[in-house]
PDB file of C-alpha atoms in Angstrom:
ATOM      1  CA  VAL A1183      -0.407   0.247  -0.309  1.00  0.00           C
ATOM      2  CA  LEU A1184       3.021   2.010   0.501  1.00  0.00           C
ATOM      3  CA  ARG A1185       4.811   2.114  -2.796  1.00  0.00           C
ATOM      4  CA  ASP A1186       0.538   3.249  -3.625  1.00  0.00           C
ATOM      5  CA  ILE A1187       0.445   5.642  -1.706  1.00  0.00           C
ATOM      6  CA  ALA A1188       3.429   7.269  -0.668  1.00  0.00           C
ATOM      7  CA  GLY A1189       5.288  10.187  -2.350  1.00  0.00           C
ATOM      8  CA  PRO A1190       8.744  11.671  -2.742  1.00  0.00           C
ATOM      9  CA  LYS A1191       7.985  13.559   1.064  1.00  0.00           C
ATOM     10  CA  ASP A1192       7.342  10.284   3.197  1.00  0.00           C
ATOM     11  CA  ILE A1193      10.734   8.775   1.881  1.00  0.00           C
ATOM     12  CA  PRO A1194      12.899   9.686   4.418  1.00  0.00           C
ATOM     13  CA  ALA A1195      10.237   7.392   6.617  1.00  0.00           C
ATOM     14  CA  LEU A1196      10.583   4.863   4.450  1.00  0.00           C
ATOM     15  CA  LEU A1197      14.295   4.254   4.402  1.00  0.00           C
ATOM     16  CA  GLU A1198      14.173   4.849   7.862  1.00  0.00           C
ATOM     17  CA  LEU A1199      11.526   1.550   7.951  1.00  0.00           C
ATOM     18  CA  LEU A1200      14.413   0.044   5.860  1.00  0.00           C
ATOM     19  CA  ILE A1201      16.316   0.661   8.322  1.00  0.00           C
ATOM     20  CA  ASN A1202      14.344  -0.545  11.274  1.00  0.00           C
ATOM     21  CA  ALA A1203      12.999  -4.652   9.234  1.00  0.00           C
ATOM     22  CA  LYS A1204      13.207  -7.414  11.394  1.00  0.00           C
ATOM     23  CA  SER A1205      13.657  -9.689   8.162  1.00  0.00           C
ATOM     24  CA  ALA A1206      14.608 -10.103   4.883  1.00  0.00           C
ATOM     25  CA  ALA A1207      11.582  -9.478   4.057  1.00  0.00           C
ATOM     26  CA  GLU A1208      10.625  -6.506   5.802  1.00  0.00           C
ATOM     27  CA  LEU A1209      13.244  -5.405   4.162  1.00  0.00           C
ATOM     28  CA  ARG A1210      13.219  -5.945  -0.115  1.00  0.00           C
ATOM     29  CA  GLU A1211       9.133  -4.942   1.350  1.00  0.00           C
ATOM     30  CA  ALA A1212      10.463  -1.681   2.431  1.00  0.00           C
ATOM     31  CA  GLU A1213      12.859  -1.606  -0.644  1.00  0.00           C
ATOM     32  CA  ARG A1214       9.752  -2.065  -2.439  1.00  0.00           C
ATOM     33  CA  ALA A1215       8.196   0.701  -1.393  1.00  0.00           C
ATOM     34  CA  VAL A1216      11.760   2.913  -1.875  1.00  0.00           C
ATOM     35  CA  VAL A1217      11.852   2.349  -5.309  1.00  0.00           C
ATOM     36  CA  SER A1218       8.294   2.603  -6.706  1.00  0.00           C
ATOM     37  CA  THR A1219       7.996   5.969  -4.943  1.00  0.00           C
ATOM     38  CA  SER A1220      11.528   6.896  -5.871  1.00  0.00           C
ATOM     39  CA  ARG A1221      10.313   6.944  -9.410  1.00  0.00           C
ATOM     40  CA  LYS A1222       7.771  10.390  -8.533  1.00  0.00           C
ATOM     41  CA  ALA A1223      10.532  12.540  -8.117  1.00  0.00           C
ATOM     42  CA  VAL A1224      14.211  11.394  -9.147  1.00  0.00           C
ATOM     43  CA  SER A1225      16.429  13.381  -8.440  1.00  0.00           C
ATOM     44  CA  GLU A1226      15.968  14.117  -4.616  1.00  0.00           C
ATOM     45  CA  SER A1227      14.790  11.020  -3.804  1.00  0.00           C
ATOM     46  CA  THR A1228      18.012   9.879  -5.642  1.00  0.00           C
ATOM     47  CA  ASP A1229      20.186  12.643  -2.518  1.00  0.00           C
ATOM     48  CA  VAL A1230      18.086  11.677   0.077  1.00  0.00           C
ATOM     49  CA  VAL A1231      18.917   8.508  -0.668  1.00  0.00           C
ATOM     50  CA  LEU A1232      22.646   9.114  -1.298  1.00  0.00           C
ATOM     51  CA  ALA A1233      22.772  11.030   2.252  1.00  0.00           C
ATOM     52  CA  LYS A1234      21.068   7.940   4.098  1.00  0.00           C
ATOM     53  CA  LEU A1235      23.866   5.520   2.455  1.00  0.00           C
ATOM     54  CA  ALA A1236      26.103   8.206   3.742  1.00  0.00           C
ATOM     55  CA  SER A1237      25.212   7.828   7.036  1.00  0.00           C
ATOM     56  CA  VAL A1238      24.626   4.441   7.377  1.00  0.00           C
ATOM     57  CA  LYS A1239      27.181   1.430   8.659  1.00  0.00           C
ATOM     58  CA  GLU A1240      26.270  -1.234   8.982  1.00  0.00           C
ATOM     59  CA  ILE A1241      26.179  -3.395   5.853  1.00  0.00           C
ATOM     60  CA  LYS A1242      23.008  -5.061   5.078  1.00  0.00           C
ATOM     61  CA  ILE A1243      20.883  -1.521   5.271  1.00  0.00           C
ATOM     62  CA  LYS A1244      24.240   0.402   2.791  1.00  0.00           C
ATOM     63  CA  CYS A1245      23.594  -3.305   0.334  1.00  0.00           C
ATOM     64  CA  SER A1246      20.257  -2.626   0.691  1.00  0.00           C
ATOM     65  CA  LEU A1247      20.250   1.875  -0.448  1.00  0.00           C
ATOM     66  CA  LEU A1248      22.968   0.310  -3.248  1.00  0.00           C
ATOM     67  CA  ARG A1249      20.753  -1.333  -4.841  1.00  0.00           C
ATOM     68  CA  ILE A1250      17.951   1.066  -4.238  1.00  0.00           C
ATOM     69  CA  LEU A1251      20.037   3.303  -5.685  1.00  0.00           C
ATOM     70  CA  GLY A1252      20.200   1.063  -9.054  1.00  0.00           C
ATOM     71  CA  LYS A1253      16.457   0.300  -9.841  1.00  0.00           C
ATOM     72  CA  ILE A1254      15.754   3.949  -9.441  1.00  0.00           C
ATOM     73  CA  GLY A1255      18.366   4.367 -12.523  1.00  0.00           C
ATOM     74  CA  ASP A1256      20.193   8.594 -11.916  1.00  0.00           C
ATOM     75  CA  SER A1257      23.231   9.003 -12.967  1.00  0.00           C
ATOM     76  CA  LYS A1258      24.196  11.455  -9.780  1.00  0.00           C
ATOM     77  CA  ALA A1259      24.295   7.556  -8.408  1.00  0.00           C
ATOM     78  CA  ILE A1260      26.946   6.049 -10.426  1.00  0.00           C
ATOM     79  CA  GLY A1261      29.746   7.763  -9.598  1.00  0.00           C
ATOM     80  CA  VAL A1262      29.077   6.193  -6.012  1.00  0.00           C
ATOM     81  CA  LEU A1263      28.168   2.947  -7.329  1.00  0.00           C
ATOM     82  CA  ARG A1264      31.156   2.167  -8.854  1.00  0.00           C
ATOM     83  CA  ASP A1265      32.789   3.415  -5.827  1.00  0.00           C
ATOM     84  CA  ALA A1266      31.496   0.515  -4.112  1.00  0.00           C
ATOM     85  CA  LEU A1267      32.929  -1.581  -6.202  1.00  0.00           C
ATOM     86  CA  LYS A1268      36.268  -0.748  -4.579  1.00  0.00           C
ATOM     87  CA  GLN A1269      35.940  -1.620  -2.086  1.00  0.00           C
ATOM     88  CA  GLU A1270      36.932  -4.672   0.316  1.00  0.00           C
ATOM     89  CA  ASN A1271      33.637  -6.277   1.417  1.00  0.00           C
ATOM     90  CA  ALA A1272      32.529  -8.734  -0.898  1.00  0.00           C
ATOM     91  CA  GLU A1273      29.350  -7.714  -0.288  1.00  0.00           C
ATOM     92  CA  ILE A1274      28.919  -4.472  -0.611  1.00  0.00           C
ATOM     93  CA  ARG A1275      30.535  -5.120  -4.483  1.00  0.00           C
ATOM     94  CA  SER A1276      27.845  -7.765  -5.256  1.00  0.00           C
ATOM     95  CA  ALA A1277      25.031  -5.152  -3.780  1.00  0.00           C
ATOM     96  CA  ALA A1278      26.827  -2.649  -6.319  1.00  0.00           C
ATOM     97  CA  ILE A1279      26.894  -4.866  -9.409  1.00  0.00           C
ATOM     98  CA  ARG A1280      23.557  -5.695  -8.684  1.00  0.00           C
ATOM     99  CA  ALA A1281      22.703  -2.779  -8.837  1.00  0.00           C
ATOM    100  CA  LEU A1282      24.367  -1.618 -12.058  1.00  0.00           C
ATOM    101  CA  SER A1283      22.844  -4.941 -13.537  1.00  0.00           C
ATOM    102  CA  SER A1284      18.890  -3.561 -12.843  1.00  0.00           C
ATOM    103  CA  TRP A1285      20.046  -0.281 -14.407  1.00  0.00           C
ATOM    104  CA  PRO A1286      16.823   1.144 -16.158  1.00  0.00           C
ATOM    105  CA  THR A1287      19.359   1.785 -19.069  1.00  0.00           C
ATOM    106  CA  ALA A1288      22.489   0.787 -20.657  1.00  0.00           C
ATOM    107  CA  GLU A1289      24.614   3.867 -18.448  1.00  0.00           C
ATOM    108  CA  PRO A1290      26.912   1.252 -17.274  1.00  0.00           C
ATOM    109  CA  ILE A1291      27.189  -1.557 -20.245  1.00  0.00           C
ATOM    110  CA  SER A1292      31.253  -0.440 -19.237  1.00  0.00           C
ATOM    111  CA  ASP A1293      31.698  -0.909 -15.921  1.00  0.00           C
ATOM    112  CA  LEU A1294      29.797  -4.048 -16.258  1.00  0.00           C
ATOM    113  CA  VAL A1295      32.110  -4.913 -19.286  1.00  0.00           C
ATOM    114  CA  ARG A1296      35.152  -4.065 -16.966  1.00  0.00           C
ATOM    115  CA  ILE A1297      34.528  -6.200 -14.428  1.00  0.00           C
ATOM    116  CA  VAL A1298      33.542 -10.106 -15.939  1.00  0.00           C
ATOM    117  CA  GLN A1299      36.559  -9.437 -18.013  1.00  0.00           C
ATOM    118  CA  THR A1300      38.566  -9.192 -15.158  1.00  0.00           C
ATOM    119  CA  SER A1301      37.805 -10.425 -11.601  1.00  0.00           C
ATOM    120  CA  LYS A1302      38.643 -13.748  -9.869  1.00  0.00           C
ATOM    121  CA  ASN A1303      35.169 -13.580  -8.150  1.00  0.00           C
ATOM    122  CA  LYS A1304      33.344 -16.432  -9.883  1.00  0.00           C
ATOM    123  CA  ILE A1305      29.674 -14.771  -7.613  1.00  0.00           C
ATOM    124  CA  HIS A1306      30.903 -11.334  -9.022  1.00  0.00           C
ATOM    125  CA  ARG A1307      31.531 -11.740 -13.202  1.00  0.00           C
ATOM    126  CA  ALA A1308      28.506 -14.109 -13.063  1.00  0.00           C
ATOM    127  CA  LEU A1309      26.812 -11.604 -12.224  1.00  0.00           C
ATOM    128  CA  ALA A1310      28.511  -8.285 -14.271  1.00  0.00           C
ATOM    129  CA  PHE A1311      27.501 -10.638 -17.358  1.00  0.00           C
ATOM    130  CA  ARG A1312      23.993 -11.136 -16.428  1.00  0.00           C
ATOM    131  CA  GLY A1313      23.175  -7.121 -16.422  1.00  0.00           C
ATOM    132  CA  TYR A1314      25.994  -6.900 -19.461  1.00  0.00           C
ATOM    133  CA  VAL A1315      23.909  -8.672 -21.579  1.00  0.00           C
ATOM    134  CA  ARG A1316      20.493  -7.895 -20.141  1.00  0.00           C
ATOM    135  CA  LEU A1317      22.026  -3.522 -20.345  1.00  0.00           C
ATOM    136  CA  ILE A1318      22.820  -5.032 -24.268  1.00  0.00           C
ATOM    137  CA  GLY A1319      18.807  -6.609 -24.718  1.00  0.00           C
ATOM    138  CA  LEU A1320      17.722  -2.462 -23.757  1.00  0.00           C
ATOM    139  CA  GLU A1321      16.709  -0.044 -26.075  1.00  0.00           C
ATOM    140  CA  SER A1322      19.328   2.344 -27.247  1.00  0.00           C
ATOM    141  CA  ASN A1323      20.198   4.534 -30.156  1.00  0.00           C
ATOM    142  CA  ARG A1324      22.607   1.858 -30.781  1.00  0.00           C
ATOM    143  CA  PRO A1325      22.753   1.178 -34.805  1.00  0.00           C
ATOM    144  CA  GLU A1326      22.950  -2.458 -35.499  1.00  0.00           C
ATOM    145  CA  GLU A1327      25.936  -3.613 -35.854  1.00  0.00           C
ATOM    146  CA  GLU A1328      26.785  -2.660 -32.692  1.00  0.00           C
ATOM    147  CA  ILE A1329      24.130  -4.536 -30.605  1.00  0.00           C
ATOM    148  CA  LEU A1330      25.295  -6.978 -32.711  1.00  0.00           C
ATOM    149  CA  LYS A1331      28.170  -7.129 -32.303  1.00  0.00           C
ATOM    150  CA  MET A1332      28.171  -6.707 -28.126  1.00  0.00           C
ATOM    151  CA  TYR A1333      26.006 -10.213 -28.312  1.00  0.00           C
ATOM    152  CA  LYS A1334      29.432 -11.340 -29.635  1.00  0.00           C
ATOM    153  CA  GLN A1335      31.711  -9.652 -27.265  1.00  0.00           C
ATOM    154  CA  ALA A1336      28.980 -11.246 -24.590  1.00  0.00           C
ATOM    155  CA  MET A1337      29.359 -14.213 -26.330  1.00  0.00           C
ATOM    156  CA  ALA A1338      33.266 -14.165 -26.463  1.00  0.00           C
ATOM    157  CA  LEU A1339      33.251 -13.847 -22.830  1.00  0.00           C
ATOM    158  CA  ALA A1340      30.427 -16.614 -22.176  1.00  0.00           C
ATOM    159  CA  SER A1341      32.041 -19.651 -19.489  1.00  0.00           C
ATOM    160  CA  ASP A1342      30.188 -21.422 -20.328  1.00  0.00           C
ATOM    161  CA  VAL A1343      27.033 -23.136 -21.528  1.00  0.00           C
ATOM    162  CA  SER A1344      24.571 -21.810 -19.105  1.00  0.00           C
ATOM    163  CA  GLU A1345      25.784 -18.403 -19.835  1.00  0.00           C
ATOM    164  CA  LYS A1346      25.812 -18.356 -23.939  1.00  0.00           C
ATOM    165  CA  ARG A1347      21.986 -19.754 -23.344  1.00  0.00           C
ATOM    166  CA  ILE A1348      21.887 -16.523 -21.965  1.00  0.00           C
ATOM    167  CA  VAL A1349      22.992 -14.256 -24.657  1.00  0.00           C
ATOM    168  CA  LEU A1350      21.164 -16.830 -27.025  1.00  0.00           C
ATOM    169  CA  SER A1351      18.314 -15.171 -25.194  1.00  0.00           C
ATOM    170  CA  GLY A1352      18.821 -12.001 -25.831  1.00  0.00           C
TER     171      GLY A1352
END
């Protein structure tokens, strides 16, 4: 219900609900409410989430806020997500990769390719690979030849049959 009735002015309160979530299910629902509400005023919402991210210490909440930033998709958050990719904590890096992978435009595609090509962490690589293929398929102004070239690159980067199937589904 909060997703439907809350407005941008309610985002700070929704973030408090997220921070105080008692279970993983509550956390997920709070994330959904924040994302849905944020889409009503993207720029203002991004600022509020970024401010909260800077003040939070708990890893689980930081990861949640990073995922939210990815789903909001405001360019102001890209730098923060790129910084999160450099963190030592694997959970934070995973959350940043998931955020970039769920971005609503192809803006972070080069970041994901770089992760696929360089990451030694198999989970991070797999997350980035799936995100890369997903972003290739988003509507864009790229010429068809460029899109085909990107799919060929993805096929060359595929490490197993399941990843090749992901490329073929694109």
